[in-house]
PDB file of C-alpha atoms in Angstrom:
ATOM      1  CA  ASN M  24      -0.162   0.110  -0.239  1.00  0.00           C
ATOM      2  CA  HIS M  25       1.266   3.736  -0.616  1.00  0.00           C
ATOM      3  CA  ALA M  26       2.659   6.619   0.911  1.00  0.00           C
ATOM      4  CA  LEU M  27       0.610   9.555   2.908  1.00  0.00           C
ATOM      5  CA  LEU M  28      -0.936  11.608   0.212  1.00  0.00           C
ATOM      6  CA  ASP M  29      -0.051   9.201  -2.436  1.00  0.00           C
ATOM      7  CA  GLY M  30      -1.985   6.604  -4.492  1.00  0.00           C
ATOM      8  CA  SER M  31      -1.613   3.400  -6.066  1.00  0.00           C
ATOM      9  CA  TRP M  32      -0.443   4.923  -9.105  1.00  0.00           C
ATOM     10  CA  ALA M  33       2.932   5.458  -7.565  1.00  0.00           C
ATOM     11  CA  PHE M  34       3.645   1.524  -8.182  1.00  0.00           C
ATOM     12  CA  VAL M  35       3.198   2.134 -11.832  1.00  0.00           C
ATOM     13  CA  CYS M  36       4.476   5.842 -12.302  1.00  0.00           C
ATOM     14  CA  ASN M  37       7.718   5.109 -14.195  1.00  0.00           C
ATOM     15  CA  GLY M  38       6.283   2.221 -16.592  1.00  0.00           C
ATOM     16  CA  PRO M  39       6.996  -1.127 -17.607  1.00  0.00           C
ATOM     17  CA  GLY M  40      10.509  -2.749 -16.788  1.00  0.00           C
ATOM     18  CA  MET M  41      10.869   0.090 -13.976  1.00  0.00           C
ATOM     19  CA  SER M  42       8.181   0.281 -11.523  1.00  0.00           C
ATOM     20  CA  LEU M  43       7.383  -2.261  -9.051  1.00  0.00           C
ATOM     21  CA  GLY M  44       3.746  -3.337  -9.840  1.00  0.00           C
ATOM     22  CA  PHE M  45       4.809  -4.033 -13.585  1.00  0.00           C
ATOM     23  CA  ILE M  46       7.956  -6.151 -12.503  1.00  0.00           C
ATOM     24  CA  LEU M  47       5.954  -7.853  -9.890  1.00  0.00           C
ATOM     25  CA  ALA M  48       3.331  -8.824 -12.574  1.00  0.00           C
ATOM     26  CA  ASP M  49       6.004  -9.746 -15.404  1.00  0.00           C
ATOM     27  CA  ALA M  50       7.543 -12.095 -12.424  1.00  0.00           C
ATOM     28  CA  GLY M  51       4.331 -13.927 -12.430  1.00  0.00           C
ATOM     29  CA  TYR M  52       2.582 -12.485  -9.409  1.00  0.00           C
ATOM     30  CA  ASP M  53      -1.029 -11.804  -9.165  1.00  0.00           C
ATOM     31  CA  VAL M  54      -0.682  -7.876  -8.061  1.00  0.00           C
ATOM     32  CA  TRP M  55      -3.412  -6.033  -6.108  1.00  0.00           C
ATOM     33  CA  PHE M  56      -3.142  -2.357  -5.642  1.00  0.00           C
ATOM     34  CA  GLY M  57      -4.925  -0.519  -2.600  1.00  0.00           C
ATOM     35  CA  ASN M  58      -5.827   2.986  -2.166  1.00  0.00           C
ATOM     36  CA  ASN M  59      -6.345   4.442   1.140  1.00  0.00           C
ATOM     37  CA  ARG M  60      -9.731   6.107   1.838  1.00  0.00           C
ATOM     38  CA  GLY M  61      -9.797   9.923   1.001  1.00  0.00           C
ATOM     39  CA  ASN M  62      -7.221  10.022  -1.839  1.00  0.00           C
ATOM     40  CA  VAL M  63      -8.216  10.389  -5.464  1.00  0.00           C
ATOM     41  CA  TYR M  64      -8.946   6.822  -6.343  1.00  0.00           C
ATOM     42  CA  SER M  65     -11.064   6.286  -2.908  1.00  0.00           C
ATOM     43  CA  THR M  66     -13.447   9.089  -2.425  1.00  0.00           C
ATOM     44  CA  ASN M  67     -16.849   7.322  -2.756  1.00  0.00           C
ATOM     45  CA  HIS M  68     -19.355   5.897  -0.409  1.00  0.00           C
ATOM     46  CA  THR M  69     -21.983   3.432  -0.296  1.00  0.00           C
ATOM     47  CA  THR M  70     -24.404   5.592   2.313  1.00  0.00           C
ATOM     48  CA  LEU M  71     -21.869   8.814   2.913  1.00  0.00           C
ATOM     49  CA  SER M  72     -21.583  11.835   1.186  1.00  0.00           C
ATOM     50  CA  VAL M  73     -17.990  12.689   0.254  1.00  0.00           C
ATOM     51  CA  ASP M  74     -18.927  15.934   1.362  1.00  0.00           C
ATOM     52  CA  SER M  75     -19.976  14.972   5.141  1.00  0.00           C
ATOM     53  CA  ALA M  76     -17.740  15.360   8.296  1.00  0.00           C
ATOM     54  CA  GLU M  77     -18.455  11.362   8.744  1.00  0.00           C
ATOM     55  CA  PHE M  78     -16.592  10.495   5.420  1.00  0.00           C
ATOM     56  CA  TRP M  79     -13.692  12.666   6.509  1.00  0.00           C
ATOM     57  CA  ASN M  80     -13.675  11.293  10.330  1.00  0.00           C
ATOM     58  CA  PHE M  81     -10.895   8.855   9.925  1.00  0.00           C
ATOM     59  CA  SER M  82      -6.832   8.517  10.175  1.00  0.00           C
ATOM     60  CA  PHE M  83      -4.430   5.797   9.772  1.00  0.00           C
ATOM     61  CA  ASP M  84      -6.273   3.802  12.678  1.00  0.00           C
ATOM     62  CA  GLU M  85      -9.135   3.292  10.528  1.00  0.00           C
ATOM     63  CA  MET M  86      -6.825   2.174   7.419  1.00  0.00           C
ATOM     64  CA  ALA M  87      -5.058  -0.479   9.724  1.00  0.00           C
ATOM     65  CA  LEU M  88      -7.826  -1.761  11.542  1.00  0.00           C
ATOM     66  CA  VAL M  89     -10.767  -1.381   9.127  1.00  0.00           C
ATOM     67  CA  ASP M  90      -9.551  -1.089   5.539  1.00  0.00           C
ATOM     68  CA  LEU M  91      -6.405  -3.322   5.651  1.00  0.00           C
ATOM     69  CA  PRO M  92      -8.041  -6.105   6.785  1.00  0.00           C
ATOM     70  CA  THR M  93     -11.210  -5.804   4.434  1.00  0.00           C
ATOM     71  CA  HIS M  94      -8.151  -5.344   1.681  1.00  0.00           C
ATOM     72  CA  ILE M  95      -6.589  -8.639   2.367  1.00  0.00           C
ATOM     73  CA  GLU M  96      -9.693 -10.831   3.018  1.00  0.00           C
ATOM     74  CA  TYR M  97     -11.142  -9.217  -0.688  1.00  0.00           C
ATOM     75  CA  VAL M  98      -7.960 -10.401  -2.186  1.00  0.00           C
ATOM     76  CA  LEU M  99      -7.865 -13.905  -0.697  1.00  0.00           C
ATOM     77  CA  GLY M 100     -11.629 -14.220  -1.160  1.00  0.00           C
ATOM     78  CA  ALA M 101     -11.205 -13.880  -4.760  1.00  0.00           C
ATOM     79  CA  THR M 102      -8.343 -15.633  -5.255  1.00  0.00           C
ATOM     80  CA  GLY M 103      -8.915 -18.578  -3.044  1.00  0.00           C
ATOM     81  CA  ALA M 104      -5.436 -18.041  -1.638  1.00  0.00           C
ATOM     82  CA  LYS M 105      -4.811 -19.066   1.926  1.00  0.00           C
ATOM     83  CA  SER M 106      -2.014 -16.436   2.275  1.00  0.00           C
ATOM     84  CA  LEU M 107      -0.440 -13.315   0.585  1.00  0.00           C
ATOM     85  CA  SER M 108       2.710 -10.986   0.621  1.00  0.00           C
ATOM     86  CA  TYR M 109       2.223  -7.554   1.876  1.00  0.00           C
ATOM     87  CA  ILE M 110       4.244  -4.506   0.105  1.00  0.00           C
ATOM     88  CA  GLY M 111       4.326  -1.165   2.055  1.00  0.00           C
ATOM     89  CA  HIS M 112       5.438   2.299   1.423  1.00  0.00           C
ATOM     90  CA  SER M 113       5.517   5.056   4.163  1.00  0.00           C
ATOM     91  CA  GLN M 114       2.089   5.069   5.282  1.00  0.00           C
ATOM     92  CA  GLY M 115       1.487   1.733   3.544  1.00  0.00           C
ATOM     93  CA  THR M 116       3.972   0.680   6.285  1.00  0.00           C
ATOM     94  CA  ILE M 117       2.345   2.254   9.670  1.00  0.00           C
ATOM     95  CA  GLN M 118      -1.057   0.926   8.894  1.00  0.00           C
ATOM     96  CA  ALA M 119       0.550  -2.358   8.264  1.00  0.00           C
ATOM     97  CA  PHE M 120       2.637  -2.207  11.815  1.00  0.00           C
ATOM     98  CA  ALA M 121      -0.538  -1.261  13.578  1.00  0.00           C
ATOM     99  CA  GLY M 122      -2.790  -3.324  11.640  1.00  0.00           C
ATOM    100  CA  PHE M 123      -0.631  -6.494  12.006  1.00  0.00           C
ATOM    101  CA  SER M 124       0.400  -6.013  15.646  1.00  0.00           C
ATOM    102  CA  ARG M 125      -3.604  -5.620  16.640  1.00  0.00           C
ATOM    103  CA  ASN M 126      -5.209  -8.270  14.418  1.00  0.00           C
ATOM    104  CA  GLN M 127      -3.225 -11.747  14.864  1.00  0.00           C
ATOM    105  CA  THR M 128      -5.911 -13.464  13.016  1.00  0.00           C
ATOM    106  CA  LEU M 129      -5.166 -11.263  10.066  1.00  0.00           C
ATOM    107  CA  ALA M 130      -1.455 -11.287  10.368  1.00  0.00           C
ATOM    108  CA  ALA M 131      -1.367 -14.945  10.073  1.00  0.00           C
ATOM    109  CA  LYS M 132      -2.507 -14.716   6.570  1.00  0.00           C
ATOM    110  CA  VAL M 133       0.455 -12.702   5.440  1.00  0.00           C
ATOM    111  CA  ASP M 134       3.411 -14.615   4.670  1.00  0.00           C
ATOM    112  CA  LEU M 135       5.946 -11.671   4.170  1.00  0.00           C
ATOM    113  CA  PHE M 136       5.554  -8.026   5.003  1.00  0.00           C
ATOM    114  CA  ILE M 137       7.975  -5.738   2.851  1.00  0.00           C
ATOM    115  CA  ALA M 138       8.365  -2.307   4.495  1.00  0.00           C
ATOM    116  CA  MET M 139       9.663   0.530   2.003  1.00  0.00           C
ATOM    117  CA  ALA M 140      10.645   3.218   4.019  1.00  0.00           C
ATOM    118  CA  PRO M 141       9.342   1.920   7.123  1.00  0.00           C
ATOM    119  CA  VAL M 142       7.298   4.137   9.360  1.00  0.00           C
ATOM    120  CA  ALA M 143       5.777   3.552  12.895  1.00  0.00           C
ATOM    121  CA  PHE M 144       7.655   6.523  15.159  1.00  0.00           C
ATOM    122  CA  VAL M 145       8.113   9.876  13.657  1.00  0.00           C
ATOM    123  CA  HIS M 146       9.417  11.890  16.500  1.00  0.00           C
ATOM    124  CA  HIS M 147      12.927  12.185  14.731  1.00  0.00           C
ATOM    125  CA  GLN M 148      11.468  13.140  10.986  1.00  0.00           C
ATOM    126  CA  GLU M 149      13.834  15.899   9.441  1.00  0.00           C
ATOM    127  CA  SER M 150      11.483  17.564   6.875  1.00  0.00           C
ATOM    128  CA  PRO M 151      11.751  21.307   7.297  1.00  0.00           C
ATOM    129  CA  ILE M 152       8.545  21.905   5.916  1.00  0.00           C
ATOM    130  CA  LEU M 153       6.500  19.267   8.124  1.00  0.00           C
ATOM    131  CA  LYS M 154       8.574  20.340  11.253  1.00  0.00           C
ATOM    132  CA  LEU M 155       7.497  24.035  10.660  1.00  0.00           C
ATOM    133  CA  MET M 156       3.735  22.975  10.195  1.00  0.00           C
ATOM    134  CA  PHE M 157       3.627  20.384  12.997  1.00  0.00           C
ATOM    135  CA  SER M 158       5.375  22.900  15.309  1.00  0.00           C
ATOM    136  CA  LEU M 159       2.832  25.594  14.579  1.00  0.00           C
ATOM    137  CA  GLY M 160      -0.191  23.474  15.107  1.00  0.00           C
ATOM    138  CA  ALA M 161      -1.331  24.122  11.533  1.00  0.00           C
ATOM    139  CA  ASP M 162      -2.750  20.793  11.319  1.00  0.00           C
ATOM    140  CA  MET M 163      -4.896  21.367  14.435  1.00  0.00           C
ATOM    141  CA  VAL M 164      -6.059  25.075  13.268  1.00  0.00           C
ATOM    142  CA  PHE M 165      -7.302  23.401  10.319  1.00  0.00           C
ATOM    143  CA  GLN M 166      -9.374  21.080  12.289  1.00  0.00           C
ATOM    144  CA  LEU M 167     -10.568  23.909  14.570  1.00  0.00           C
ATOM    145  CA  LEU M 168     -11.826  25.740  11.489  1.00  0.00           C
ATOM    146  CA  GLY M 169     -13.766  22.753  10.329  1.00  0.00           C
ATOM    147  CA  VAL M 170     -11.791  21.981   7.402  1.00  0.00           C
ATOM    148  CA  ARG M 171     -11.866  18.029   6.675  1.00  0.00           C
ATOM    149  CA  GLN M 172      -9.718  17.625   3.632  1.00  0.00           C
ATOM    150  CA  PHE M 173      -6.471  17.890   3.087  1.00  0.00           C
ATOM    151  CA  LEU M 174      -4.954  18.517  -0.402  1.00  0.00           C
ATOM    152  CA  THR M 175      -7.282  16.707  -2.158  1.00  0.00           C
ATOM    153  CA  THR M 176      -8.156  16.839  -5.652  1.00  0.00           C
ATOM    154  CA  LYS M 177     -10.512  19.319  -5.145  1.00  0.00           C
ATOM    155  CA  THR M 178      -7.772  21.994  -4.324  1.00  0.00           C
ATOM    156  CA  GLY M 179      -6.606  21.520  -7.725  1.00  0.00           C
ATOM    157  CA  ILE M 180      -2.875  21.577  -6.449  1.00  0.00           C
ATOM    158  CA  THR M 181      -1.986  18.694  -8.725  1.00  0.00           C
ATOM    159  CA  LYS M 182      -2.818  20.763 -11.786  1.00  0.00           C
ATOM    160  CA  LEU M 183      -1.324  23.601 -10.632  1.00  0.00           C
ATOM    161  CA  GLY M 184       1.938  21.574  -9.363  1.00  0.00           C
ATOM    162  CA  SER M 185       2.190  19.637 -12.401  1.00  0.00           C
ATOM    163  CA  TRP M 186       2.032  23.332 -14.386  1.00  0.00           C
ATOM    164  CA  ILE M 187       4.700  24.821 -12.413  1.00  0.00           C
ATOM    165  CA  CYS M 188       7.068  21.795 -12.358  1.00  0.00           C
ATOM    166  CA  GLY M 189       6.786  21.321 -15.965  1.00  0.00           C
ATOM    167  CA  ARG M 190       8.257  24.723 -16.430  1.00  0.00           C
ATOM    168  CA  THR M 191      10.695  25.295 -13.334  1.00  0.00           C
ATOM    169  CA  PRO M 192      11.761  21.357 -12.394  1.00  0.00           C
ATOM    170  CA  GLY M 193      14.378  22.841 -10.682  1.00  0.00           C
ATOM    171  CA  ILE M 194      12.445  24.614  -7.948  1.00  0.00           C
ATOM    172  CA  CYS M 195      10.046  21.671  -7.546  1.00  0.00           C
ATOM    173  CA  ASP M 196      13.064  19.407  -7.018  1.00  0.00           C
ATOM    174  CA  ASP M 197      14.163  21.966  -4.082  1.00  0.00           C
ATOM    175  CA  VAL M 198      10.612  21.838  -2.669  1.00  0.00           C
ATOM    176  CA  LEU M 199      10.557  18.025  -2.863  1.00  0.00           C
ATOM    177  CA  GLU M 200      13.827  17.928  -0.831  1.00  0.00           C
ATOM    178  CA  LEU M 201      12.700  20.058   1.786  1.00  0.00           C
ATOM    179  CA  ILE M 202       9.684  17.702   2.330  1.00  0.00           C
ATOM    180  CA  VAL M 203      11.346  14.206   2.000  1.00  0.00           C
ATOM    181  CA  GLY M 204      14.736  14.429   1.332  1.00  0.00           C
ATOM    182  CA  PRO M 205      17.436  14.693  -1.429  1.00  0.00           C
ATOM    183  CA  GLY M 206      16.180  12.722  -4.327  1.00  0.00           C
ATOM    184  CA  HIS M 207      19.436  11.782  -6.422  1.00  0.00           C
ATOM    185  CA  HIS M 208      17.707   9.194  -8.300  1.00  0.00           C
ATOM    186  CA  LEU M 209      14.832  10.910  -9.590  1.00  0.00           C
ATOM    187  CA  ASN M 210      14.381  11.574 -13.429  1.00  0.00           C
ATOM    188  CA  LYS M 211      13.757  15.359 -12.968  1.00  0.00           C
ATOM    189  CA  THR M 212      12.616  15.830 -16.398  1.00  0.00           C
ATOM    190  CA  ARG M 213       9.336  13.748 -14.908  1.00  0.00           C
ATOM    191  CA  ILE M 214       8.747  15.632 -11.824  1.00  0.00           C
ATOM    192  CA  ASP M 215       5.755  17.660 -13.438  1.00  0.00           C
ATOM    193  CA  VAL M 216       4.334  13.697 -14.113  1.00  0.00           C
ATOM    194  CA  PHE M 217       4.737  12.826 -10.598  1.00  0.00           C
ATOM    195  CA  VAL M 218       3.130  15.854  -8.987  1.00  0.00           C
ATOM    196  CA  SER M 219       0.418  15.257 -11.649  1.00  0.00           C
ATOM    197  CA  GLU M 220      -0.835  12.424  -9.525  1.00  0.00           C
ATOM    198  CA  THR M 221       0.449  13.673  -5.851  1.00  0.00           C
ATOM    199  CA  PRO M 222      -0.497  15.028  -3.447  1.00  0.00           C
ATOM    200  CA  ALA M 223      -3.655  12.517  -4.015  1.00  0.00           C
ATOM    201  CA  GLY M 224      -5.218  13.745  -0.651  1.00  0.00           C
ATOM    202  CA  THR M 225      -6.091  12.809   2.796  1.00  0.00           C
ATOM    203  CA  SER M 226      -8.148  13.802   5.650  1.00  0.00           C
ATOM    204  CA  VAL M 227      -7.280  16.544   8.037  1.00  0.00           C
ATOM    205  CA  LYS M 228      -7.690  14.389  10.939  1.00  0.00           C
ATOM    206  CA  ASN M 229      -5.204  11.736   9.447  1.00  0.00           C
ATOM    207  CA  MET M 230      -2.581  14.667   9.440  1.00  0.00           C
ATOM    208  CA  VAL M 231      -3.139  15.811  12.721  1.00  0.00           C
ATOM    209  CA  HIS M 232      -2.537  11.949  13.759  1.00  0.00           C
ATOM    210  CA  TRP M 233       0.464  12.269  12.046  1.00  0.00           C
ATOM    211  CA  GLY M 234       1.435  15.273  13.867  1.00  0.00           C
ATOM    212  CA  GLN M 235       0.524  13.933  17.345  1.00  0.00           C
ATOM    213  CA  GLY M 236       3.393  11.115  16.324  1.00  0.00           C
ATOM    214  CA  MET M 237       5.907  13.590  15.207  1.00  0.00           C
ATOM    215  CA  ARG M 238       5.313  15.797  18.593  1.00  0.00           C
ATOM    216  CA  SER M 239       5.938  12.442  20.718  1.00  0.00           C
ATOM    217  CA  GLU M 240       8.002   9.576  20.766  1.00  0.00           C
ATOM    218  CA  VAL M 241       5.144   6.741  21.076  1.00  0.00           C
ATOM    219  CA  PHE M 242       3.294   4.737  18.647  1.00  0.00           C
ATOM    220  CA  GLN M 243      -0.232   5.066  19.347  1.00  0.00           C
ATOM    221  CA  MET M 244      -3.816   5.510  18.218  1.00  0.00           C
ATOM    222  CA  TYR M 245      -5.682   8.911  17.643  1.00  0.00           C
ATOM    223  CA  ASP M 246      -5.360  10.981  20.629  1.00  0.00           C
ATOM    224  CA  TYR M 247      -8.664  12.936  21.109  1.00  0.00           C
ATOM    225  CA  GLY M 248      -7.508  14.185  24.706  1.00  0.00           C
ATOM    226  CA  PRO M 249      -8.310  12.951  28.113  1.00  0.00           C
ATOM    227  CA  THR M 250     -12.343  13.630  27.835  1.00  0.00           C
ATOM    228  CA  GLY M 251     -12.270  12.349  24.317  1.00  0.00           C
ATOM    229  CA  ASN M 252     -10.249   9.322  24.775  1.00  0.00           C
ATOM    230  CA  MET M 253     -12.532   8.499  27.763  1.00  0.00           C
ATOM    231  CA  ALA M 254     -15.325   8.250  25.403  1.00  0.00           C
ATOM    232  CA  GLN M 255     -13.564   6.391  22.508  1.00  0.00           C
ATOM    233  CA  TYR M 256     -11.027   3.910  24.551  1.00  0.00           C
ATOM    234  CA  ASN M 257     -12.490   4.176  28.038  1.00  0.00           C
ATOM    235  CA  GLN M 258      -8.905   5.277  29.203  1.00  0.00           C
ATOM    236  CA  THR M 259      -7.514   8.832  29.374  1.00  0.00           C
ATOM    237  CA  GLU M 260      -4.584   8.010  27.353  1.00  0.00           C
ATOM    238  CA  PRO M 261      -4.776   6.580  23.819  1.00  0.00           C
ATOM    239  CA  PRO M 262      -3.726   2.835  23.426  1.00  0.00           C
ATOM    240  CA  GLN M 263      -0.763   2.113  22.185  1.00  0.00           C
ATOM    241  CA  TYR M 264       0.369   0.034  19.454  1.00  0.00           C
ATOM    242  CA  HIS M 265       2.844  -2.647  20.655  1.00  0.00           C
ATOM    243  CA  LEU M 266       5.094  -3.730  17.784  1.00  0.00           C
ATOM    244  CA  GLY M 267       6.449  -6.410  20.375  1.00  0.00           C
ATOM    245  CA  ASP M 268       3.236  -8.338  19.316  1.00  0.00           C
ATOM    246  CA  LEU M 269       4.168  -8.821  15.442  1.00  0.00           C
ATOM    247  CA  GLN M 270       4.400 -12.249  14.109  1.00  0.00           C
ATOM    248  CA  VAL M 271       4.444 -11.468  10.505  1.00  0.00           C
ATOM    249  CA  PRO M 272       8.160 -11.913   8.829  1.00  0.00           C
ATOM    250  CA  ILE M 273       9.320  -8.621   7.953  1.00  0.00           C
ATOM    251  CA  ALA M 274      11.883  -7.127   5.628  1.00  0.00           C
ATOM    252  CA  LEU M 275      12.743  -3.435   6.009  1.00  0.00           C
ATOM    253  CA  LEU M 276      13.974  -1.611   3.172  1.00  0.00           C
ATOM    254  CA  THR M 277      15.458   1.908   4.056  1.00  0.00           C
ATOM    255  CA  GLY M 278      17.213   5.056   3.085  1.00  0.00           C
ATOM    256  CA  GLY M 279      20.056   7.074   4.539  1.00  0.00           C
ATOM    257  CA  LEU M 280      18.710  10.206   3.205  1.00  0.00           C
ATOM    258  CA  ASP M 281      15.087   9.589   4.296  1.00  0.00           C
ATOM    259  CA  TYR M 282      13.798  12.755   5.831  1.00  0.00           C
ATOM    260  CA  LEU M 283      10.541  10.708   7.004  1.00  0.00           C
ATOM    261  CA  ALA M 284      11.597   7.395   7.835  1.00  0.00           C
ATOM    262  CA  ASP M 285      14.567   8.725   9.501  1.00  0.00           C
ATOM    263  CA  PRO M 286      17.422   6.809  10.747  1.00  0.00           C
ATOM    264  CA  GLN M 287      17.060   7.250  14.739  1.00  0.00           C
ATOM    265  CA  ASP M 288      13.285   6.366  13.878  1.00  0.00           C
ATOM    266  CA  VAL M 289      13.819   3.596  12.160  1.00  0.00           C
ATOM    267  CA  SER M 290      16.284   2.212  14.696  1.00  0.00           C
ATOM    268  CA  ALA M 291      13.841   2.516  17.273  1.00  0.00           C
ATOM    269  CA  LEU M 292      11.228   0.478  15.387  1.00  0.00           C
ATOM    270  CA  ILE M 293      13.894  -2.242  15.084  1.00  0.00           C
ATOM    271  CA  ALA M 294      14.502  -2.191  18.699  1.00  0.00           C
ATOM    272  CA  ALA M 295      10.855  -2.454  19.074  1.00  0.00           C
ATOM    273  CA  LEU M 296      10.124  -5.408  16.867  1.00  0.00           C
ATOM    274  CA  PRO M 297      10.678  -9.250  17.899  1.00  0.00           C
ATOM    275  CA  PRO M 298      14.355 -10.190  16.726  1.00  0.00           C
ATOM    276  CA  LYS M 299      12.443 -13.455  15.018  1.00  0.00           C
ATOM    277  CA  VAL M 300      10.410 -11.545  12.809  1.00  0.00           C
ATOM    278  CA  LEU M 301      12.906  -9.189  11.225  1.00  0.00           C
ATOM    279  CA  ARG M 302      14.186 -11.466   8.356  1.00  0.00           C
ATOM    280  CA  LYS M 303      16.341  -8.546   6.462  1.00  0.00           C
ATOM    281  CA  HIS M 304      17.231  -5.158   6.755  1.00  0.00           C
ATOM    282  CA  MET M 305      18.641  -3.359   3.552  1.00  0.00           C
ATOM    283  CA  ASN M 306      19.738  -0.072   3.642  1.00  0.00           C
ATOM    284  CA  LEU M 307      20.226   2.208   0.576  1.00  0.00           C
ATOM    285  CA  PRO M 308      22.540   4.920   1.879  1.00  0.00           C
ATOM    286  CA  ASP M 309      21.490   7.724  -0.820  1.00  0.00           C
ATOM    287  CA  TYR M 310      18.100   6.939  -1.168  1.00  0.00           C
ATOM    288  CA  ALA M 311      15.308   9.355   0.054  1.00  0.00           C
ATOM    289  CA  HIS M 312      11.494   8.901   0.936  1.00  0.00           C
ATOM    290  CA  LEU M 313      10.258   9.001  -2.717  1.00  0.00           C
ATOM    291  CA  ASP M 314      13.060   6.953  -4.352  1.00  0.00           C
ATOM    292  CA  PHE M 315      11.449   3.752  -3.246  1.00  0.00           C
ATOM    293  CA  THR M 316       8.667   4.662  -5.791  1.00  0.00           C
ATOM    294  CA  TRP M 317      10.092   7.259  -8.081  1.00  0.00           C
ATOM    295  CA  ALA M 318      13.523   6.588  -8.628  1.00  0.00           C
ATOM    296  CA  GLN M 319      14.584   5.756 -12.090  1.00  0.00           C
ATOM    297  CA  ASP M 320      17.250   3.129 -10.856  1.00  0.00           C
ATOM    298  CA  ALA M 321      14.775   1.312  -8.341  1.00  0.00           C
ATOM    299  CA  HIS M 322      14.282  -1.543 -10.672  1.00  0.00           C
ATOM    300  CA  VAL M 323      18.414  -2.196 -10.764  1.00  0.00           C
ATOM    301  CA  PHE M 324      19.096  -1.285  -6.791  1.00  0.00           C
ATOM    302  CA  LEU M 325      15.785  -2.056  -4.925  1.00  0.00           C
ATOM    303  CA  TYR M 326      13.393  -4.213  -6.875  1.00  0.00           C
ATOM    304  CA  PRO M 327      15.441  -7.463  -7.527  1.00  0.00           C
ATOM    305  CA  GLU M 328      16.133  -7.729  -3.773  1.00  0.00           C
ATOM    306  CA  ILE M 329      12.324  -7.752  -3.313  1.00  0.00           C
ATOM    307  CA  LEU M 330      11.988 -10.363  -6.204  1.00  0.00           C
ATOM    308  CA  GLN M 331      14.248 -12.262  -4.263  1.00  0.00           C
ATOM    309  CA  LEU M 332      12.488 -11.954  -0.745  1.00  0.00           C
ATOM    310  CA  LEU M 333       9.434 -12.860  -2.433  1.00  0.00           C
ATOM    311  CA  ALA M 334      11.023 -16.054  -3.965  1.00  0.00           C
ATOM    312  CA  ALA M 335      12.551 -17.144  -0.911  1.00  0.00           C
ATOM    313  CA  THR M 336       9.571 -17.052   1.365  1.00  0.00           C
ATOM    314  CA  HIS M 337       6.514 -16.755  -0.868  1.00  0.00           C
ATOM    315  CA  GLN M 338       3.857 -19.448  -0.660  1.00  0.00           C
ATOM    316  CA  THR M 339       1.423 -18.036  -3.027  1.00  0.00           C
ATOM    317  CA  VAL M 340       1.311 -15.867  -6.072  1.00  0.00           C
ATOM    318  CA  ASP M 341      -0.891 -12.917  -4.290  1.00  0.00           C
ATOM    319  CA  ILE M 342       0.839  -9.685  -3.690  1.00  0.00           C
ATOM    320  CA  PHE M 343      -1.170  -6.787  -2.107  1.00  0.00           C
ATOM    321  CA  VAL M 344       0.817  -3.408  -2.839  1.00  0.00           C
TER     322      VAL M 344
END
């Protein structure tokens, strides 16, 4: 599953032979893409209006505890397989760390979890833009003002971003670096293509949840405040996600220049995992956050490792990305 403010398009963005989705399919795997609620491909509901407060009342808690099991059960039901492998990038990893740690029945149906730019703890993230945004409490201001959607396609930001980046790719590259880290592996002539699909949108509540993680050093559910927590959880503090409960075999693929999956936070993640579940940790010293899906050389340096991991541990042909 994809990153924050991203969509499944990221796994095919560089086309056949270069993007992970195509490479997995060419290797004979049955590839299923997920799109988290609120992004451009997932703004529909059978009963709720997309403009309602109820539709946008979610964070990565709901992605982990409701959507992730729904996605996986759907794939297994459609294919008849008993298990599958899961590949996540950034937010796609945080919802898996949360979901698999809380739902052991679900976790038993996953034979391998490949985490690219893995995120659980985010307190040490190094993005200057996000540090400024969350230190000023901009996320909470949006919420107090009743703003529910964050950088969705309704804002027109992807059209504007693509237009600007098509004319001044250097400026766009500098902005991206301030958010996710220096991208030495991007084809900078395609930045306008990338930003035509990203940001793909999420809820303000989800951004607030990410901000709570950046302000603290714990991996926990959404914090409604003492009164709200009592109503929601029957305790004054939000429940924590216990990474020590994970039973799924995990491979971590990290980048040394990743501002959002910072090496300090990755170290905290590894320390919290049961040693028996960590099957591999591969670090690419000069990869930044977006390189895992956007890099023009990921098919050379990264995806062959993923194919090897799948070949060594896979028991079925279903992959949920």
